């Protein structure tokens, strides 16, 4: 039984069909990757699933429930969260506080208790603090806990963003280019982390440009080109699909021209 | 920020409040000190809105006006004790903030600034024009709080200046304590998170409009209580308390001291309240100097006086 299901999703921006009739499903513990050349509509698709954009047509189901165009904070409360291609970090908070903020749903309580530093509020804060440290250790950022997040390296911030997303114990995690801008070692770390998360039962939807990584860790791949799903299947099936090869070779020729 | 740091900050301010009177050349300075504390109280409220949640308000004096006139009007018209009138003013301010905050906090940046500006001007116009009730631009007298005579009956004779210095100091300390509690709580962290990135705040389940509204209402209550205390200690109030210049003063104090820092905001309030007292010539050019300070701080110390100094000291320490 799939936990996340996308049915006929589409959106247009001023006549341009950015995404058109895309359907697929993700099961718990499964890693599904969305790949495609630049501008294929991957991030737009992510934005629709995570409630940032309102889809023009189609539906999104989470655990069988229609969640189409629901506000992101409500999706978070139902167990769906995401990371961002361009980092969205709480820059002026410490690394630890960033992760604690991820525990918002666990930690929040009556506001008067927060204002008066009531024992119940302090207890809540203390509990999530330990959880946050554990997550930081998991992404190997525990030493930077008290540093201001803005001072961290790009790769570290990518891991911090994942730790923050994990704080809300998601059932479905959308990762938008988690390895972008990371070096080989960092990529391998993120790679292992994602596999570990999937093994713990989280359904993972991944957008990633690093093809080696995608082929290595995905259970299932959805290929987009010009906003349309042109292929879908296991890594082996997809890599042998003539349409996929054409789409990628085409784009590589273009890049070669651009570089030349 | 740990719990220990919170108490260190509060102790520092409390110690300064206690020691300062020994250096006062005359009783007049108790009055000045009381004024500093009142201004600091409304600025601490603004720190919650601007510094924590990253939302601007150019109309917060409107809430100070509501608090002030609640203390002027409720005792005579409703027969309430002035102390109860403070609570009534705070309640009205909170209700009004809740009502107008919902639509205007959807706005961002300049637009929010202009919308709050409009609110402030609206309040000050109502106070100026409802002559029958408020006495118009000439202002009206405010009944005595009655606490001092109570103390006198108990055999504790203190001057008006001393009384207001003490009372406002206690209220400010409570205000600072609450603001610091908030800072390290789930709600305060949510405010700072949405300040950093609204879209990321949403992905961790933060109800952004709700948290913004909470910051707005809390800061409105601070301004309202400060307005009430101001009215009661002066025994007289004019619509200027709700005026645009008062709103600008509040923002300038916050920005000067460091809008993200409760302690800094207190410092900013102290400096800008004391300057006109120290330099009497300053009074005529007040608006000019306010503007100049704002520009200079924005250019050279964008994080404000106290945070910049702290950062410098830390940098040297390492």
PDB file of N, CA, C and O in Angstrom, chain A residues 139-168:
ATOM      1  N   UNK A 139      23.722  13.335  12.005  1.00  0.00           N
ATOM      2  CA  UNK A 139      24.258  13.961  10.790  1.00  0.00           C
ATOM      3  C   UNK A 139      25.654  14.541  11.050  1.00  0.00           C
ATOM      4  O   UNK A 139      26.160  15.337  10.264  1.00  0.00           O
ATOM      5  N   UNK A 140      26.248  14.125  12.150  1.00  0.00           N
ATOM      6  CA  UNK A 140      27.613  14.491  12.537  1.00  0.00           C
ATOM      7  C   UNK A 140      27.841  16.004  12.596  1.00  0.00           C
ATOM      8  O   UNK A 140      28.808  16.533  12.102  1.00  0.00           O
ATOM      9  N   UNK A 141      26.899  16.698  13.228  1.00  0.00           N
ATOM     10  CA  UNK A 141      27.053  18.136  13.408  1.00  0.00           C
ATOM     11  C   UNK A 141      27.048  18.502  14.889  1.00  0.00           C
ATOM     12  O   UNK A 141      26.933  19.660  15.256  1.00  0.00           O
ATOM     13  N   UNK A 142      27.192  17.483  15.759  1.00  0.00           N
ATOM     14  CA  UNK A 142      27.044  17.741  17.197  1.00  0.00           C
ATOM     15  C   UNK A 142      28.087  18.729  17.713  1.00  0.00           C
ATOM     16  O   UNK A 142      27.822  19.481  18.644  1.00  0.00           O
ATOM     17  N   UNK A 143      29.255  18.768  17.069  1.00  0.00           N
ATOM     18  CA  UNK A 143      30.286  19.683  17.560  1.00  0.00           C
ATOM     19  C   UNK A 143      29.952  21.135  17.244  1.00  0.00           C
ATOM     20  O   UNK A 143      30.418  22.051  17.902  1.00  0.00           O
ATOM     21  N   UNK A 144      29.136  21.336  16.200  1.00  0.00           N
ATOM     22  CA  UNK A 144      28.789  22.704  15.797  1.00  0.00           C
ATOM     23  C   UNK A 144      27.504  23.178  16.457  1.00  0.00           C
ATOM     24  O   UNK A 144      27.000  24.250  16.122  1.00  0.00           O
ATOM     25  N   UNK A 145      26.987  22.404  17.426  1.00  0.00           N
ATOM     26  CA  UNK A 145      25.654  22.664  17.976  1.00  0.00           C
ATOM     27  C   UNK A 145      25.412  24.119  18.367  1.00  0.00           C
ATOM     28  O   UNK A 145      24.362  24.679  18.074  1.00  0.00           O
ATOM     29  N   UNK A 146      26.395  24.733  19.041  1.00  0.00           N
ATOM     30  CA  UNK A 146      26.159  26.080  19.565  1.00  0.00           C
ATOM     31  C   UNK A 146      26.567  27.181  18.584  1.00  0.00           C
ATOM     32  O   UNK A 146      26.476  28.359  18.883  1.00  0.00           O
ATOM     33  N   UNK A 147      27.049  26.793  17.405  1.00  0.00           N
ATOM     34  CA  UNK A 147      27.440  27.805  16.429  1.00  0.00           C
ATOM     35  C   UNK A 147      26.225  28.403  15.745  1.00  0.00           C
ATOM     36  O   UNK A 147      25.194  27.758  15.619  1.00  0.00           O
ATOM     37  N   UNK A 148      26.382  29.640  15.272  1.00  0.00           N
ATOM     38  CA  UNK A 148      25.309  30.235  14.497  1.00  0.00           C
ATOM     39  C   UNK A 148      25.253  29.526  13.145  1.00  0.00           C
ATOM     40  O   UNK A 148      26.289  29.315  12.500  1.00  0.00           O
ATOM     41  N   UNK A 149      24.038  29.128  12.743  1.00  0.00           N
ATOM     42  CA  UNK A 149      23.895  28.287  11.554  1.00  0.00           C
ATOM     43  C   UNK A 149      24.502  28.944  10.314  1.00  0.00           C
ATOM     44  O   UNK A 149      25.069  28.265   9.460  1.00  0.00           O
ATOM     45  N   UNK A 150      24.411  30.274  10.254  1.00  0.00           N
ATOM     46  CA  UNK A 150      24.921  30.994   9.081  1.00  0.00           C
ATOM     47  C   UNK A 150      26.410  30.774   8.833  1.00  0.00           C
ATOM     48  O   UNK A 150      26.899  30.994   7.726  1.00  0.00           O
ATOM     49  N   UNK A 151      27.150  30.322   9.863  1.00  0.00           N
ATOM     50  CA  UNK A 151      28.597  30.160   9.709  1.00  0.00           C
ATOM     51  C   UNK A 151      29.005  28.804   9.138  1.00  0.00           C
ATOM     52  O   UNK A 151      30.180  28.568   8.880  1.00  0.00           O
ATOM     53  N   UNK A 152      28.031  27.901   8.968  1.00  0.00           N
ATOM     54  CA  UNK A 152      28.386  26.546   8.538  1.00  0.00           C
ATOM     55  C   UNK A 152      28.668  26.458   7.038  1.00  0.00           C
ATOM     56  O   UNK A 152      28.223  27.304   6.264  1.00  0.00           O
ATOM     57  N   UNK A 153      29.414  25.412   6.654  1.00  0.00           N
ATOM     58  CA  UNK A 153      29.693  25.192   5.243  1.00  0.00           C
ATOM     59  C   UNK A 153      28.420  24.689   4.553  1.00  0.00           C
ATOM     60  O   UNK A 153      27.476  24.235   5.204  1.00  0.00           O
ATOM     61  N   UNK A 154      28.446  24.771   3.230  1.00  0.00           N
ATOM     62  CA  UNK A 154      27.273  24.394   2.444  1.00  0.00           C
ATOM     63  C   UNK A 154      26.846  22.944   2.702  1.00  0.00           C
ATOM     64  O   UNK A 154      25.684  22.658   2.967  1.00  0.00           O
ATOM     65  N   UNK A 155      27.818  22.061   2.664  1.00  0.00           N
ATOM     66  CA  UNK A 155      27.501  20.642   2.863  1.00  0.00           C
ATOM     67  C   UNK A 155      26.923  20.385   4.249  1.00  0.00           C
ATOM     68  O   UNK A 155      25.988  19.604   4.423  1.00  0.00           O
ATOM     69  N   UNK A 156      27.467  21.097   5.247  1.00  0.00           N
ATOM     70  CA  UNK A 156      26.975  20.938   6.621  1.00  0.00           C
ATOM     71  C   UNK A 156      25.539  21.452   6.721  1.00  0.00           C
ATOM     72  O   UNK A 156      24.702  20.850   7.396  1.00  0.00           O
ATOM     73  N   UNK A 157      25.255  22.550   6.024  1.00  0.00           N
ATOM     74  CA  UNK A 157      23.900  23.095   6.065  1.00  0.00           C
ATOM     75  C   UNK A 157      22.900  22.142   5.417  1.00  0.00           C
ATOM     76  O   UNK A 157      21.765  22.011   5.860  1.00  0.00           O
ATOM     77  N   UNK A 158      23.338  21.465   4.366  1.00  0.00           N
ATOM     78  CA  UNK A 158      22.474  20.472   3.721  1.00  0.00           C
ATOM     79  C   UNK A 158      22.097  19.385   4.730  1.00  0.00           C
ATOM     80  O   UNK A 158      20.948  18.958   4.808  1.00  0.00           O
ATOM     81  N   UNK A 159      23.087  18.943   5.503  1.00  0.00           N
ATOM     82  CA  UNK A 159      22.818  17.911   6.506  1.00  0.00           C
ATOM     83  C   UNK A 159      21.946  18.463   7.626  1.00  0.00           C
ATOM     84  O   UNK A 159      21.073  17.780   8.142  1.00  0.00           O
ATOM     85  N   UNK A 160      22.195  19.738   7.977  1.00  0.00           N
ATOM     86  CA  UNK A 160      21.390  20.366   9.028  1.00  0.00           C
ATOM     87  C   UNK A 160      19.925  20.408   8.612  1.00  0.00           C
ATOM     88  O   UNK A 160      19.017  20.151   9.413  1.00  0.00           O
ATOM     89  N   UNK A 161      19.697  20.730   7.346  1.00  0.00           N
ATOM     90  CA  UNK A 161      18.324  20.814   6.857  1.00  0.00           C
ATOM     91  C   UNK A 161      17.633  19.448   6.958  1.00  0.00           C
ATOM     92  O   UNK A 161      16.464  19.358   7.322  1.00  0.00           O
ATOM     93  N   UNK A 162      18.381  18.403   6.669  1.00  0.00           N
ATOM     94  CA  UNK A 162      17.804  17.053   6.786  1.00  0.00           C
ATOM     95  C   UNK A 162      17.513  16.736   8.252  1.00  0.00           C
ATOM     96  O   UNK A 162      16.446  16.231   8.592  1.00  0.00           O
ATOM     97  N   UNK A 163      18.452  17.098   9.135  1.00  0.00           N
ATOM     98  CA  UNK A 163      18.242  16.842  10.564  1.00  0.00           C
ATOM     99  C   UNK A 163      16.992  17.561  11.054  1.00  0.00           C
ATOM    100  O   UNK A 163      16.198  17.013  11.817  1.00  0.00           O
ATOM    101  N   UNK A 164      16.814  18.798  10.585  1.00  0.00           N
ATOM    102  CA  UNK A 164      15.644  19.567  10.999  1.00  0.00           C
ATOM    103  C   UNK A 164      14.360  18.902  10.515  1.00  0.00           C
ATOM    104  O   UNK A 164      13.364  18.833  11.234  1.00  0.00           O
ATOM    105  N   UNK A 165      14.406  18.406   9.282  1.00  0.00           N
ATOM    106  CA  UNK A 165      13.219  17.737   8.740  1.00  0.00           C
ATOM    107  C   UNK A 165      12.926  16.453   9.511  1.00  0.00           C
ATOM    108  O   UNK A 165      11.772  16.108   9.753  1.00  0.00           O
ATOM    109  N   UNK A 166      13.984  15.755   9.927  1.00  0.00           N
ATOM    110  CA  UNK A 166      13.793  14.499  10.660  1.00  0.00           C
ATOM    111  C   UNK A 166      13.200  14.736  12.041  1.00  0.00           C
ATOM    112  O   UNK A 166      12.555  13.852  12.605  1.00  0.00           O
ATOM    113  N   UNK A 167      13.426  15.947  12.580  1.00  0.00           N
ATOM    114  CA  UNK A 167      12.959  16.248  13.928  1.00  0.00           C
ATOM    115  C   UNK A 167      11.454  16.057  14.049  1.00  0.00           C
ATOM    116  O   UNK A 167      10.948  15.756  15.113  1.00  0.00           O
ATOM    117  N   UNK A 168      10.745  16.254  12.945  1.00  0.00           N
ATOM    118  CA  UNK A 168       9.290  16.102  13.050  1.00  0.00           C
ATOM    119  C   UNK A 168       8.839  14.692  12.700  1.00  0.00           C
ATOM    120  O   UNK A 168       7.671  14.490  12.385  1.00  0.00           O
TER     121      UNK A 168
END
